[in-house]
């Protein structure tokens, strides 16, 4: 999970720009007249987001009597995010924010869409609120679906509000098998509150990160098996460990908790892997 700077514009801006592209006068007017509700809800959202309490926000089925949840859905899809609309540039700014276009929720796949952290079907007052709009890959977007947290512990991580710090928390267990088995898990950092620890576990499960990272790690092992055998053949277990340590440091410098950082640390620290495991990656045929 990667934290992101929130968008630099607020709901007043998204609503005004969106309304400027709506050619049905009554619809544009109704949207603009709802601005006080959007603003008040945005203020509440920011306050609760900072303390990890967004689950307390009340659901609703309308913004105002003239703007119900269905109309907000149409406004988001057919006006705000529509290609060629004046507000599409704002949508794109949100979507394109992550470095290298990598999804902040899984840290692996590429961003494909903008996800409503609190779903638009239940929180129409937050449909155009920039702080509620988070770039995501399609898989993470689907995993979340329209789920709504009812307890603090059940909230997935929010890239604009949650920062997990620099301590190592994503860890692997290396199991002796042929090929080696890599199991990813969460080790809560000392500075995390118990609620944050529960939320990271919840996020990890909900987004299916264990399976995603295990598949990536198996592929990475297959990629490096020849070079590890080279190093092991000439410099033995110490050489393999040193090589893995170098790979770990390079990954750590960029991201202290990417799956690659965790993988290389775990491999380096496994005596079994450094002495014989590295020779069991490739499937050998007689
Ligand atoms: Zn993702």
CSV table of C-alpha atoms and ligand atoms in Angstrom, one decimal:
chain,number,residue,atom,x,y,z
A,1,UNK,CA,0.0,0.0,0.0
A,2,UNK,CA,1.4,3.4,-1.0
A,3,UNK,CA,0.2,6.7,0.4
A,4,UNK,CA,-0.5,9.5,-2.0
A,5,UNK,CA,-0.9,13.3,-1.8
A,6,UNK,CA,-4.6,14.1,-2.0
A,7,UNK,CA,-5.9,16.1,-5.0
A,8,UNK,CA,-5.2,19.8,-4.7
A,9,UNK,CA,-8.8,20.8,-5.6
A,10,UNK,CA,-12.0,20.5,-3.5
A,11,UNK,CA,-15.6,19.5,-4.2
A,12,UNK,CA,-16.6,23.1,-5.0
A,13,UNK,CA,-14.2,23.0,-7.9
A,14,UNK,CA,-15.3,19.5,-9.2
A,15,UNK,CA,-19.0,20.4,-8.9
A,16,UNK,CA,-18.5,23.8,-10.7
A,17,UNK,CA,-16.4,22.4,-13.5
A,18,UNK,CA,-18.7,19.4,-13.9
A,19,UNK,CA,-21.8,21.7,-14.0
A,20,UNK,CA,-20.2,23.9,-16.7
A,21,UNK,CA,-20.2,20.9,-19.0
A,22,UNK,CA,-23.8,19.9,-18.4
A,23,UNK,CA,-26.1,21.1,-21.2
A,24,UNK,CA,-29.4,20.3,-19.4
A,25,UNK,CA,-29.9,23.6,-17.5
A,26,UNK,CA,-32.2,22.1,-14.8
A,27,UNK,CA,-29.7,19.4,-14.1
A,28,UNK,CA,-26.7,21.8,-13.9
A,29,UNK,CA,-28.7,24.1,-11.7
A,30,UNK,CA,-29.8,21.3,-9.3
A,31,UNK,CA,-26.2,20.2,-9.0
A,32,UNK,CA,-25.0,23.7,-8.2
A,33,UNK,CA,-27.8,24.2,-5.7
A,34,UNK,CA,-26.5,21.1,-3.8
A,35,UNK,CA,-23.1,22.7,-3.2
A,36,UNK,CA,-23.7,23.5,0.5
A,37,UNK,CA,-24.4,19.8,1.1
A,38,UNK,CA,-21.3,18.7,-0.8
A,39,UNK,CA,-19.2,21.2,1.1
A,40,UNK,CA,-20.4,20.2,4.5
A,41,UNK,CA,-20.0,16.5,3.8
A,42,UNK,CA,-16.5,17.1,2.4
A,43,UNK,CA,-15.5,18.9,5.7
A,44,UNK,CA,-16.9,16.0,7.7
A,45,UNK,CA,-15.1,13.5,5.5
A,46,UNK,CA,-11.7,15.2,5.9
A,47,UNK,CA,-12.0,15.3,9.6
A,48,UNK,CA,-13.0,11.7,10.0
A,49,UNK,CA,-10.4,10.6,7.4
A,50,UNK,CA,-7.6,12.1,9.4
A,51,UNK,CA,-8.6,10.0,12.5
A,52,UNK,CA,-9.4,6.8,10.6
A,53,UNK,CA,-13.1,7.0,11.3
A,54,UNK,CA,-14.8,7.3,7.9
A,55,UNK,CA,-17.0,4.3,8.8
A,56,UNK,CA,-19.0,6.7,11.0
A,57,UNK,CA,-20.2,8.7,8.0
A,58,UNK,CA,-23.9,8.2,7.4
A,59,UNK,CA,-25.3,6.6,4.2
A,60,UNK,CA,-28.0,8.4,2.2
A,61,UNK,CA,-30.0,7.9,-0.9
A,62,UNK,CA,-30.0,11.5,-2.1
A,63,UNK,CA,-27.9,14.7,-1.9
A,64,UNK,CA,-31.0,17.0,-2.0
A,65,UNK,CA,-34.6,16.3,-2.9
A,66,UNK,CA,-33.8,17.3,-6.5
A,67,UNK,CA,-30.6,15.2,-6.7
A,68,UNK,CA,-31.0,11.5,-5.8
A,69,UNK,CA,-28.4,8.7,-5.8
A,70,UNK,CA,-29.4,7.6,-9.4
A,71,UNK,CA,-29.0,11.1,-10.8
A,72,UNK,CA,-25.6,11.4,-9.0
A,73,UNK,CA,-24.6,8.2,-10.7
A,74,UNK,CA,-25.5,9.6,-14.1
A,75,UNK,CA,-23.8,12.9,-13.3
A,76,UNK,CA,-20.5,11.1,-12.4
A,77,UNK,CA,-20.5,8.7,-15.3
A,78,UNK,CA,-22.0,10.8,-18.1
A,79,UNK,CA,-20.8,14.2,-17.2
A,80,UNK,CA,-17.9,14.3,-14.7
A,81,UNK,CA,-15.8,11.4,-16.1
A,82,UNK,CA,-17.1,11.5,-19.7
A,83,UNK,CA,-14.3,11.9,-22.2
A,84,UNK,CA,-14.3,15.3,-23.7
A,85,UNK,CA,-16.1,16.9,-20.8
A,86,UNK,CA,-14.5,19.9,-19.0
A,87,UNK,CA,-14.2,17.9,-15.8
A,88,UNK,CA,-12.5,14.9,-17.5
A,89,UNK,CA,-9.1,16.7,-16.9
A,90,UNK,CA,-9.8,16.6,-13.1
A,91,UNK,CA,-10.7,12.9,-13.3
A,92,UNK,CA,-7.4,12.3,-15.2
A,93,UNK,CA,-5.4,14.3,-12.6
A,94,UNK,CA,-6.7,11.9,-9.9
A,95,UNK,CA,-6.2,8.8,-12.1
A,96,UNK,CA,-2.7,9.7,-13.2
A,97,UNK,CA,-1.3,10.8,-9.7
A,98,UNK,CA,0.6,7.6,-8.7
A,99,UNK,CA,4.2,7.3,-9.7
A,100,UNK,CA,4.7,5.0,-12.7
A,101,UNK,CA,0.9,4.6,-12.8
A,102,UNK,CA,1.1,1.8,-10.2
A,103,UNK,CA,-2.1,1.2,-8.1
A,104,UNK,CA,-1.6,2.5,-4.6
A,105,UNK,CA,-3.9,-0.3,-3.1
A,106,UNK,CA,-1.9,-3.3,-4.3
A,107,UNK,CA,1.4,-1.6,-5.3
A,108,UNK,CA,1.7,-4.0,-8.2
A,109,UNK,CA,-0.8,-3.6,-11.0
A,110,UNK,CA,-1.4,-0.5,-13.2
A,111,UNK,CA,-4.1,2.0,-12.4
A,112,UNK,CA,-7.1,1.6,-14.7
A,113,UNK,CA,-9.9,3.6,-13.0
A,114,UNK,CA,-10.9,5.9,-10.2
A,115,UNK,CA,-12.5,4.2,-7.2
A,116,UNK,CA,-14.9,5.7,-4.7
A,117,UNK,CA,-13.4,4.9,-1.3
A,118,UNK,CA,-17.0,5.1,0.1
A,119,UNK,CA,-19.1,3.7,-2.7
A,120,UNK,CA,-21.2,6.1,-4.8
A,121,UNK,CA,-24.3,3.9,-4.5
A,122,UNK,CA,-24.5,4.6,-0.8
A,123,UNK,CA,-22.8,7.9,-0.4
A,124,UNK,CA,-24.1,10.2,-3.2
A,125,UNK,CA,-22.9,13.3,-1.2
A,126,UNK,CA,-19.3,12.1,-1.7
A,127,UNK,CA,-19.7,11.1,-5.4
A,128,UNK,CA,-17.7,14.1,-6.7
A,129,UNK,CA,-15.6,14.7,-3.5
A,130,UNK,CA,-11.9,14.6,-4.6
A,131,UNK,CA,-10.7,13.1,-1.2
A,132,UNK,CA,-13.1,10.2,-1.8
A,133,UNK,CA,-11.8,9.5,-5.3
A,134,UNK,CA,-8.8,7.2,-5.3
A,135,UNK,CA,-6.8,5.8,-8.3
A,136,UNK,CA,-7.0,2.0,-8.5
A,137,UNK,CA,-6.4,-1.0,-10.8
A,138,UNK,CA,-9.5,-2.9,-12.0
A,139,UNK,CA,-8.8,-5.9,-9.7
A,140,UNK,CA,-8.6,-3.8,-6.5
A,141,UNK,CA,-11.6,-1.8,-7.7
A,142,UNK,CA,-13.5,-5.1,-8.1
A,143,UNK,CA,-12.3,-6.6,-4.8
A,144,UNK,CA,-13.7,-3.7,-2.9
A,145,UNK,CA,-17.0,-3.5,-4.8
A,146,UNK,CA,-19.6,-1.7,-2.9
A,147,UNK,CA,-18.5,-3.0,0.5
A,148,UNK,CA,-19.1,-0.6,3.4
A,149,UNK,CA,-17.1,-0.8,6.6
A,150,UNK,CA,-19.1,-0.9,9.8
A,151,UNK,CA,-16.2,-0.9,12.2
A,152,UNK,CA,-12.9,1.0,12.3
A,153,UNK,CA,-11.0,-2.4,11.9
A,154,UNK,CA,-12.9,-3.2,8.6
A,155,UNK,CA,-11.8,-0.1,6.7
A,156,UNK,CA,-9.4,-0.8,3.9
A,157,UNK,CA,-6.4,1.6,3.8
A,158,UNK,CA,-7.0,5.0,2.3
A,159,UNK,CA,-4.0,6.3,0.3
A,160,UNK,CA,-4.7,10.0,1.2
A,161,UNK,CA,-5.0,9.5,4.9
A,162,UNK,CA,-3.1,6.4,6.0
A,163,UNK,CA,0.7,6.4,6.1
A,164,UNK,CA,2.3,3.1,7.3
A,165,UNK,CA,5.7,4.7,7.9
A,166,UNK,CA,9.1,3.4,7.0
A,167,UNK,CA,9.4,0.4,9.3
A,168,UNK,CA,9.4,-3.0,7.6
A,169,UNK,CA,5.9,-4.6,7.9
A,170,UNK,CA,5.5,-6.8,4.8
A,171,UNK,CA,7.4,-10.0,5.5
A,172,UNK,CA,7.8,-13.4,3.9
A,173,UNK,CA,8.2,-16.9,5.2
A,174,UNK,CA,10.4,-19.1,3.0
A,175,UNK,CA,9.3,-22.8,3.2
A,176,UNK,CA,11.7,-25.6,2.2
A,177,UNK,CA,10.2,-27.2,-0.9
A,178,UNK,CA,11.0,-27.7,-4.6
A,179,UNK,CA,10.5,-25.1,-5.9
A,180,UNK,CA,10.8,-23.0,-2.7
A,181,UNK,CA,7.4,-21.7,-1.3
A,182,UNK,CA,7.1,-18.0,-0.4
A,183,UNK,CA,4.3,-16.9,1.9
A,184,UNK,CA,3.6,-13.2,2.4
A,185,UNK,CA,2.2,-11.8,5.6
A,186,UNK,CA,1.8,-8.6,7.7
A,187,UNK,CA,4.0,-7.9,10.8
A,188,UNK,CA,2.5,-4.8,12.4
A,189,UNK,CA,5.1,-2.0,13.0
A,190,UNK,CA,5.7,-0.9,16.6
A,191,UNK,CA,4.3,2.6,15.9
A,192,UNK,CA,0.9,1.3,14.6
A,193,UNK,CA,-2.2,1.4,16.8
A,194,UNK,CA,-4.0,-1.9,17.2
A,195,UNK,CA,-6.8,-0.6,14.9
A,196,UNK,CA,-4.3,0.3,12.2
A,197,UNK,CA,-2.8,-3.2,12.5
A,198,UNK,CA,-6.2,-4.8,12.0
A,199,UNK,CA,-6.9,-2.5,9.1
A,200,UNK,CA,-3.7,-3.5,7.3
A,201,UNK,CA,-4.5,-7.2,7.8
A,202,UNK,CA,-8.0,-6.5,6.5
A,203,UNK,CA,-6.7,-4.6,3.5
A,204,UNK,CA,-4.2,-7.4,2.7
A,205,UNK,CA,-7.0,-10.1,2.8
A,206,UNK,CA,-9.6,-8.1,1.0
A,207,UNK,CA,-7.3,-7.1,-1.9
A,208,UNK,CA,-6.0,-10.7,-2.2
A,209,UNK,CA,-2.4,-9.5,-1.8
A,210,UNK,CA,-1.0,-12.8,-0.4
A,211,UNK,CA,-1.9,-14.6,-3.6
A,212,UNK,CA,-0.9,-11.8,-5.9
A,213,UNK,CA,2.6,-11.4,-4.3
A,214,UNK,CA,3.2,-15.2,-4.1
A,215,UNK,CA,2.6,-15.4,-7.9
A,216,UNK,CA,5.0,-12.5,-8.5
A,217,UNK,CA,7.6,-14.0,-6.2
A,218,UNK,CA,7.5,-17.4,-7.9
A,219,UNK,CA,8.0,-15.7,-11.2
A,220,UNK,CA,10.9,-13.6,-9.8
A,221,UNK,CA,12.6,-16.7,-8.4
A,222,UNK,CA,12.4,-18.3,-11.8
A,223,UNK,CA,14.0,-15.2,-13.3
A,224,UNK,CA,17.0,-15.2,-10.9
A,225,UNK,CA,17.6,-18.9,-10.6
A,226,UNK,CA,20.5,-19.1,-13.2
A,227,UNK,CA,22.3,-16.1,-11.7
A,228,UNK,CA,22.0,-17.5,-8.2
A,229,UNK,CA,23.4,-20.9,-9.3
A,230,UNK,CA,26.3,-19.0,-10.9
A,231,UNK,CA,27.0,-17.1,-7.6
A,232,UNK,CA,26.5,-20.2,-5.5
A,233,UNK,CA,28.8,-22.3,-7.7
A,234,UNK,CA,31.7,-19.9,-7.3
A,235,UNK,CA,31.1,-18.2,-3.9
A,236,UNK,CA,28.9,-20.7,-2.0
A,237,UNK,CA,26.2,-19.9,0.6
A,238,UNK,CA,27.9,-16.7,1.8
A,239,UNK,CA,28.1,-15.4,-1.8
A,240,UNK,CA,24.4,-16.2,-2.4
A,241,UNK,CA,23.5,-14.4,0.8
A,242,UNK,CA,25.6,-11.3,-0.1
A,243,UNK,CA,24.1,-11.2,-3.5
A,244,UNK,CA,20.6,-11.3,-2.1
A,245,UNK,CA,21.5,-8.7,0.5
A,246,UNK,CA,22.5,-6.3,-2.4
A,247,UNK,CA,19.2,-7.0,-4.1
A,248,UNK,CA,17.4,-6.3,-0.9
A,249,UNK,CA,19.1,-3.0,-0.3
A,250,UNK,CA,18.4,-1.8,-3.8
A,251,UNK,CA,14.6,-2.6,-3.4
A,252,UNK,CA,14.5,-1.2,0.1
A,253,UNK,CA,16.0,2.1,-1.0
A,254,UNK,CA,13.0,2.7,-3.3
A,255,UNK,CA,10.2,1.1,-1.2
A,256,UNK,CA,10.7,-0.3,2.3
A,257,UNK,CA,7.6,-2.5,1.9
A,258,UNK,CA,7.3,-3.7,-1.7
A,259,UNK,CA,6.8,-7.4,-2.2
A,260,UNK,CA,10.3,-7.4,-3.8
A,261,UNK,CA,11.9,-5.9,-0.7
A,262,UNK,CA,10.1,-8.4,1.5
A,263,UNK,CA,11.1,-11.3,-0.8
A,264,UNK,CA,14.8,-10.5,-1.0
A,265,UNK,CA,15.0,-9.9,2.8
A,266,UNK,CA,13.3,-13.3,3.4
A,267,UNK,CA,15.5,-15.1,1.0
A,268,UNK,CA,18.7,-13.5,2.4
A,269,UNK,CA,17.7,-14.5,6.0
A,270,UNK,CA,16.9,-18.1,5.1
A,271,UNK,CA,19.9,-20.4,5.7
A,272,UNK,CA,18.1,-23.2,3.9
A,273,UNK,CA,17.5,-21.0,0.8
A,274,UNK,CA,21.1,-19.7,0.7
A,275,UNK,CA,22.6,-23.2,1.1
A,276,UNK,CA,20.3,-25.4,-1.0
A,277,UNK,CA,17.0,-23.8,-1.7
A,278,UNK,CA,18.3,-21.6,-4.5
A,279,UNK,CA,19.2,-24.8,-6.4
A,280,UNK,CA,15.7,-26.1,-6.3
A,281,UNK,CA,13.9,-23.3,-8.2
A,282,UNK,CA,14.1,-24.7,-11.7
A,283,UNK,CA,12.3,-27.9,-12.5
A,284,UNK,CA,14.9,-30.3,-13.7
A,285,UNK,CA,14.3,-32.9,-16.2
A,286,UNK,CA,16.2,-36.1,-16.3
B,1,LIG,ZN1,-4.5,-2.6,-7.3
